[in-house]
Coordinates of C-alpha atoms in Angstrom, one line a residue:
X13 CA 0.2 -0.3 0.1
X14 CA 3.2 2.4 0.6
X15 CA 4.1 2.6 -3.3
X16 CA 0.6 4.8 -3.7
X17 CA 1.0 6.1 -0.3
X18 CA 3.5 9.5 -2.6
X19 CA 0.5 10.7 -4.9
X20 CA -1.1 12.8 -4.5
X21 CA -3.3 13.1 -7.1
X22 CA -4.9 9.4 -9.7
X23 CA -6.4 10.3 -13.0
X24 CA -7.8 7.5 -14.8
X25 CA -8.3 8.5 -19.2
X26 CA -11.3 6.7 -20.1
X27 CA -13.1 5.7 -23.0
X28 CA -15.8 3.8 -24.6
X29 CA -14.5 3.3 -27.4
X30 CA -11.3 2.9 -28.9
X31 CA -9.0 4.8 -31.6
X32 CA -10.5 8.4 -29.6
X33 CA -7.5 8.7 -28.2
X34 CA -7.0 8.4 -24.8
X35 CA -3.4 7.5 -25.0
X36 CA -2.8 11.4 -26.9
X37 CA -4.0 13.0 -24.1
X38 CA -2.8 10.6 -21.6
X39 CA 0.5 11.0 -21.9
X40 CA 0.3 15.4 -23.8
X41 CA -1.4 15.9 -20.3
X42 CA 1.0 15.1 -18.9
X43 CA 4.2 16.8 -20.7
X44 CA 1.6 19.3 -20.2
X45 CA 2.0 18.7 -16.7
X46 CA 5.8 18.0 -16.4
X47 CA 6.3 21.6 -17.9
X48 CA 3.3 23.0 -15.8
X49 CA 6.0 22.3 -13.0
X50 CA 4.5 19.5 -11.6
X51 CA 6.5 14.6 -11.6
X52 CA 4.0 12.7 -13.1
X53 CA 3.4 9.1 -13.2
X54 CA 2.3 7.0 -16.6
X55 CA 0.3 4.0 -15.3
X56 CA 0.2 2.1 -19.4
X57 CA -2.5 -0.2 -18.4
X58 CA -3.6 -0.1 -22.4
X59 CA -2.4 -4.1 -22.3
X60 CA -3.4 -5.4 -25.9
X61 CA -2.0 -1.8 -27.2
X62 CA 0.8 -0.8 -25.3
X63 CA 1.6 2.9 -27.4
X64 CA 2.8 5.3 -24.6
X65 CA 6.3 3.8 -24.1
X66 CA 6.9 4.2 -28.6
X67 CA 5.1 8.5 -28.2
X68 CA 7.1 9.2 -25.5
X69 CA 9.7 8.0 -26.5
X70 CA 10.9 5.3 -24.5
X71 CA 10.2 1.7 -26.8
X72 CA 12.9 -1.5 -25.7
X73 CA 14.0 0.3 -21.8
X74 CA 12.6 -2.9 -18.8
X75 CA 11.2 -1.7 -15.1
X76 CA 13.7 -3.7 -13.1
X77 CA 13.0 -5.2 -9.1
X78 CA 14.5 -2.8 -6.4
X79 CA 13.8 -3.3 -3.3
X80 CA 10.1 -1.2 -2.8
X81 CA 8.8 -2.6 -5.6
X82 CA 9.5 -2.3 -10.3
X83 CA 11.0 0.5 -10.5
X84 CA 9.6 2.7 -13.8
X85 CA 11.2 3.7 -16.4
X86 CA 11.8 7.4 -16.8
X87 CA 11.3 9.5 -19.4
X88 CA 13.9 12.3 -18.9
X89 CA 17.0 13.0 -16.9
X90 CA 15.3 15.3 -14.7
X91 CA 13.1 12.3 -13.8
X92 CA 9.8 14.2 -13.7
X93 CA 8.4 11.3 -16.6
X94 CA 8.3 7.8 -15.5
X95 CA 6.2 5.0 -17.2
X96 CA 5.2 1.1 -16.6
X97 CA 3.7 -0.2 -18.9
X98 CA 3.0 -4.0 -20.2
X99 CA 5.5 -3.0 -23.3
X100 CA 8.3 -2.5 -21.0
X101 CA 7.8 -6.8 -20.6
X102 CA 7.2 -8.1 -23.7
X103 CA 10.4 -9.9 -25.6
X104 CA 9.9 -8.9 -28.8
X105 CA 7.1 -5.5 -29.0
X106 CA 5.2 -6.6 -32.2
X107 CA 4.3 -9.6 -28.7
X108 CA 0.2 -9.9 -28.6
X109 CA -0.4 -10.3 -25.3
X110 CA -3.2 -13.8 -25.2
X111 CA -4.0 -13.7 -21.9
X112 CA -7.6 -14.3 -20.4
X113 CA -8.9 -12.1 -17.7
X114 CA -7.9 -13.0 -14.2
X115 CA -4.1 -13.2 -16.0
X116 CA -5.0 -9.9 -17.4
X117 CA -6.6 -8.1 -14.0
X118 CA -3.9 -9.7 -12.0
X119 CA -1.4 -8.1 -13.3
X120 CA -3.3 -4.8 -12.5
X121 CA -3.5 -5.6 -9.0
X122 CA 0.3 -5.8 -9.1
X123 CA 0.8 -2.7 -11.6
X124 CA -1.3 -1.0 -8.6
X125 CA 1.0 -2.6 -5.9
X126 CA 4.1 -3.0 -6.7
X127 CA 6.1 -0.6 -8.4
X128 CA 7.5 2.3 -6.1
X129 CA 6.8 4.9 -7.9
X130 CA 7.9 7.2 -5.3
X131 CA 6.9 11.6 -4.7
X132 CA 4.3 12.3 -7.5
X133 CA 1.7 15.6 -7.7
X134 CA 0.1 12.8 -10.4
X135 CA -0.4 9.3 -11.8
X136 CA -2.3 9.6 -15.8
X137 CA -3.8 5.7 -15.5
X138 CA -4.5 4.8 -19.2
X139 CA -7.3 2.4 -20.1
X140 CA -8.1 0.4 -22.7
X141 CA -11.4 1.6 -24.4
X142 CA -14.7 0.1 -23.2
X143 CA -15.8 -1.2 -19.9
X144 CA -15.0 -4.7 -18.9
X145 CA -13.3 -6.3 -16.1
X146 CA -9.8 -4.2 -17.0
X147 CA -11.8 -1.6 -16.7
X148 CA -13.3 -2.6 -12.9
X149 CA -9.5 -4.0 -11.9
X150 CA -8.2 -0.9 -12.4
X151 CA -10.7 1.1 -10.4
X152 CA -10.9 -2.0 -7.4
X153 CA -6.9 -1.5 -7.2
X154 CA -6.9 2.6 -7.0
X155 CA -9.9 2.6 -5.2
X156 CA -8.4 2.4 -1.6
X157 CA -5.9 5.5 -3.1
X158 CA -9.3 8.0 -3.9
X159 CA -9.1 9.3 -7.6
X160 CA -8.9 12.1 -8.6
X161 CA -11.2 10.6 -10.7
X162 CA -11.7 10.7 -14.8
X163 CA -11.0 11.7 -17.9
X164 CA -13.3 11.0 -20.0
X165 CA -12.0 10.7 -24.4
X166 CA -13.8 10.7 -27.5
X167 CA -14.7 12.3 -30.5
X168 CA -17.3 14.3 -32.5
X169 CA -19.3 11.7 -34.6
X170 CA -22.6 10.1 -33.5
X171 CA -20.5 6.6 -33.2
X172 CA -18.6 7.4 -30.5
X173 CA -20.8 9.8 -28.5
X174 CA -22.4 6.5 -28.2
X175 CA -20.5 4.4 -26.9
X176 CA -18.4 6.9 -24.4
X177 CA -22.1 7.7 -23.1
X178 CA -22.2 4.5 -22.0
X179 CA -18.3 4.8 -19.8
X180 CA -19.8 7.3 -18.0
X181 CA -22.4 5.3 -16.9
X182 CA -19.8 3.1 -16.1
X183 CA -18.2 6.0 -14.0
X184 CA -22.2 6.4 -12.2
X185 CA -21.7 2.5 -11.7
X186 CA -18.1 2.8 -10.1
X187 CA -18.6 5.5 -8.0
X188 CA -16.1 7.1 -10.1
X189 CA -16.3 11.1 -10.8
X190 CA -16.0 12.6 -14.0
X191 CA -13.7 15.4 -13.6
X192 CA -14.4 16.2 -17.6
X193 CA -15.0 14.9 -21.0
X194 CA -12.2 16.0 -23.9
X195 CA -13.4 15.7 -27.2
X196 CA -10.4 14.7 -29.1
X197 CA -9.8 15.7 -33.2
X198 CA -12.5 19.3 -33.0
X199 CA -11.8 19.2 -37.2
X200 CA -9.0 19.2 -39.2
X201 CA -6.5 22.0 -39.3
X202 CA -5.1 22.8 -43.0
X203 CA -1.0 24.2 -42.0
X204 CA -1.4 25.9 -44.9
X205 CA -4.7 28.2 -44.7
X206 CA -5.4 27.4 -40.4
X207 CA -9.0 26.6 -41.7
X208 CA -11.0 24.2 -40.1
X209 CA -12.5 21.6 -41.4
X210 CA -15.1 19.1 -39.7
X211 CA -13.4 15.9 -40.7
X212 CA -16.0 13.4 -38.7
X213 CA -19.1 15.8 -37.2
X214 CA -18.7 18.8 -34.7
X215 CA -19.9 19.2 -31.1
X216 CA -20.8 16.0 -30.1
X217 CA -18.1 15.6 -27.4
X218 CA -19.6 18.6 -25.8
X219 CA -23.7 18.1 -26.2
X220 CA -23.0 15.4 -24.7
X221 CA -21.2 16.7 -21.5
X222 CA -24.1 18.7 -21.1
X223 CA -26.2 16.5 -22.2
X224 CA -25.0 13.9 -18.8
X225 CA -24.5 17.5 -16.9
X226 CA -20.1 17.1 -16.2
X227 CA -17.6 19.5 -17.8
X228 CA -16.1 19.9 -20.6
X229 CA -12.9 20.7 -21.1
X230 CA -12.3 21.0 -24.4
X231 CA -11.5 20.2 -27.5
X232 CA -8.5 19.3 -29.2
X233 CA -8.2 19.4 -33.4
X234 CA -5.9 17.0 -35.5
X235 CA -3.3 18.3 -36.0
X236 CA 0.0 16.6 -38.8
X237 CA 2.2 18.6 -36.2
X238 CA 1.0 16.3 -33.1
X239 CA 0.5 13.3 -35.2
X240 CA 4.7 14.0 -36.4
X241 CA 5.7 14.4 -32.7
X242 CA 3.6 11.7 -31.3
X243 CA 5.3 8.8 -34.5
X244 CA 8.9 11.3 -34.0
X245 CA 8.5 10.5 -29.5
X246 CA 8.4 14.0 -29.3
X247 CA 7.3 17.5 -26.5
X248 CA 5.0 18.3 -28.2
X249 CA 3.4 20.9 -25.8
X250 CA 7.7 22.1 -26.0
X251 CA 9.0 21.5 -29.9
X252 CA 5.3 23.0 -30.9
X253 CA 3.6 25.5 -28.9
X254 CA 2.4 28.3 -32.4
X255 CA 0.3 24.7 -33.2
X256 CA -3.3 25.2 -32.9
X257 CA -4.1 21.9 -30.8
X258 CA -1.5 23.6 -28.2
X259 CA -3.7 26.2 -26.7
X260 CA -6.4 22.9 -26.3
X261 CA -4.1 20.8 -24.6
X262 CA -3.0 23.8 -22.6
X263 CA -6.7 24.4 -21.0
X264 CA -7.1 21.0 -20.1
X265 CA -4.1 21.1 -17.9
X266 CA -4.9 23.6 -16.9
X267 CA -8.2 23.0 -15.6
X268 CA -7.2 19.6 -14.2
X269 CA -4.6 21.9 -12.2
X270 CA -7.4 24.4 -11.2
X271 CA -9.3 20.7 -9.6
X272 CA -6.1 20.2 -7.0
X273 CA -4.9 23.8 -6.2
X274 CA -3.6 23.7 -2.6
X275 CA -0.5 21.5 -1.7
X276 CA 1.3 20.4 -5.3
X277 CA 4.4 21.4 -4.9

């Protein structure tokens, strides 16, 4: 239990829909919080699609066993972002995790109880899509540590919004507070003329937030620079301050920070 005792705030990133960019939002939120002077950990429990190690350019690294448990992988020299992912446990990067539910749930519980995170301001938990037993395992394992809540991600189109509506129902059923809803891929901003084209739809996330009575944290547009930074493992928040996606991601991070104004280092 002591391994999470020094973690001040835990945020789960959820969505009932796959492919909406949960890992992107988790990664960019962690980077934005780091640039705000916070120490951040990322727990990647998307066991079948562990993409965050590549997004942070630490694929091929390994977690090690220390005196207090597994030692996470540090992303930067200052050790301001630490990461644990099943991707570090695979012998080959393209190896498939062919496990049944009980074994997955046991690994999730081990990630929660046996990782020596040290002092953290925020722990961002990136989850797989859906409302399955893996989500129940995460929520149950973290419940004793009183998570700050869930950040729910959608894209604008009706199909995605319908799936994410079920995720909000899941949060209510398990007693997990919804910090807010983020609409990702909210239009494509042309890199040449800066015109925004609604590739999918428009406003579905904001309408869902209003209908569900949860805060709407912002819309993040599709941006080729953001895609390239994730492919190359670059720090988008630092390298592309003029991008149309930058103010949206920064605003989401500031709203998270405003939820926890007291007692942070």
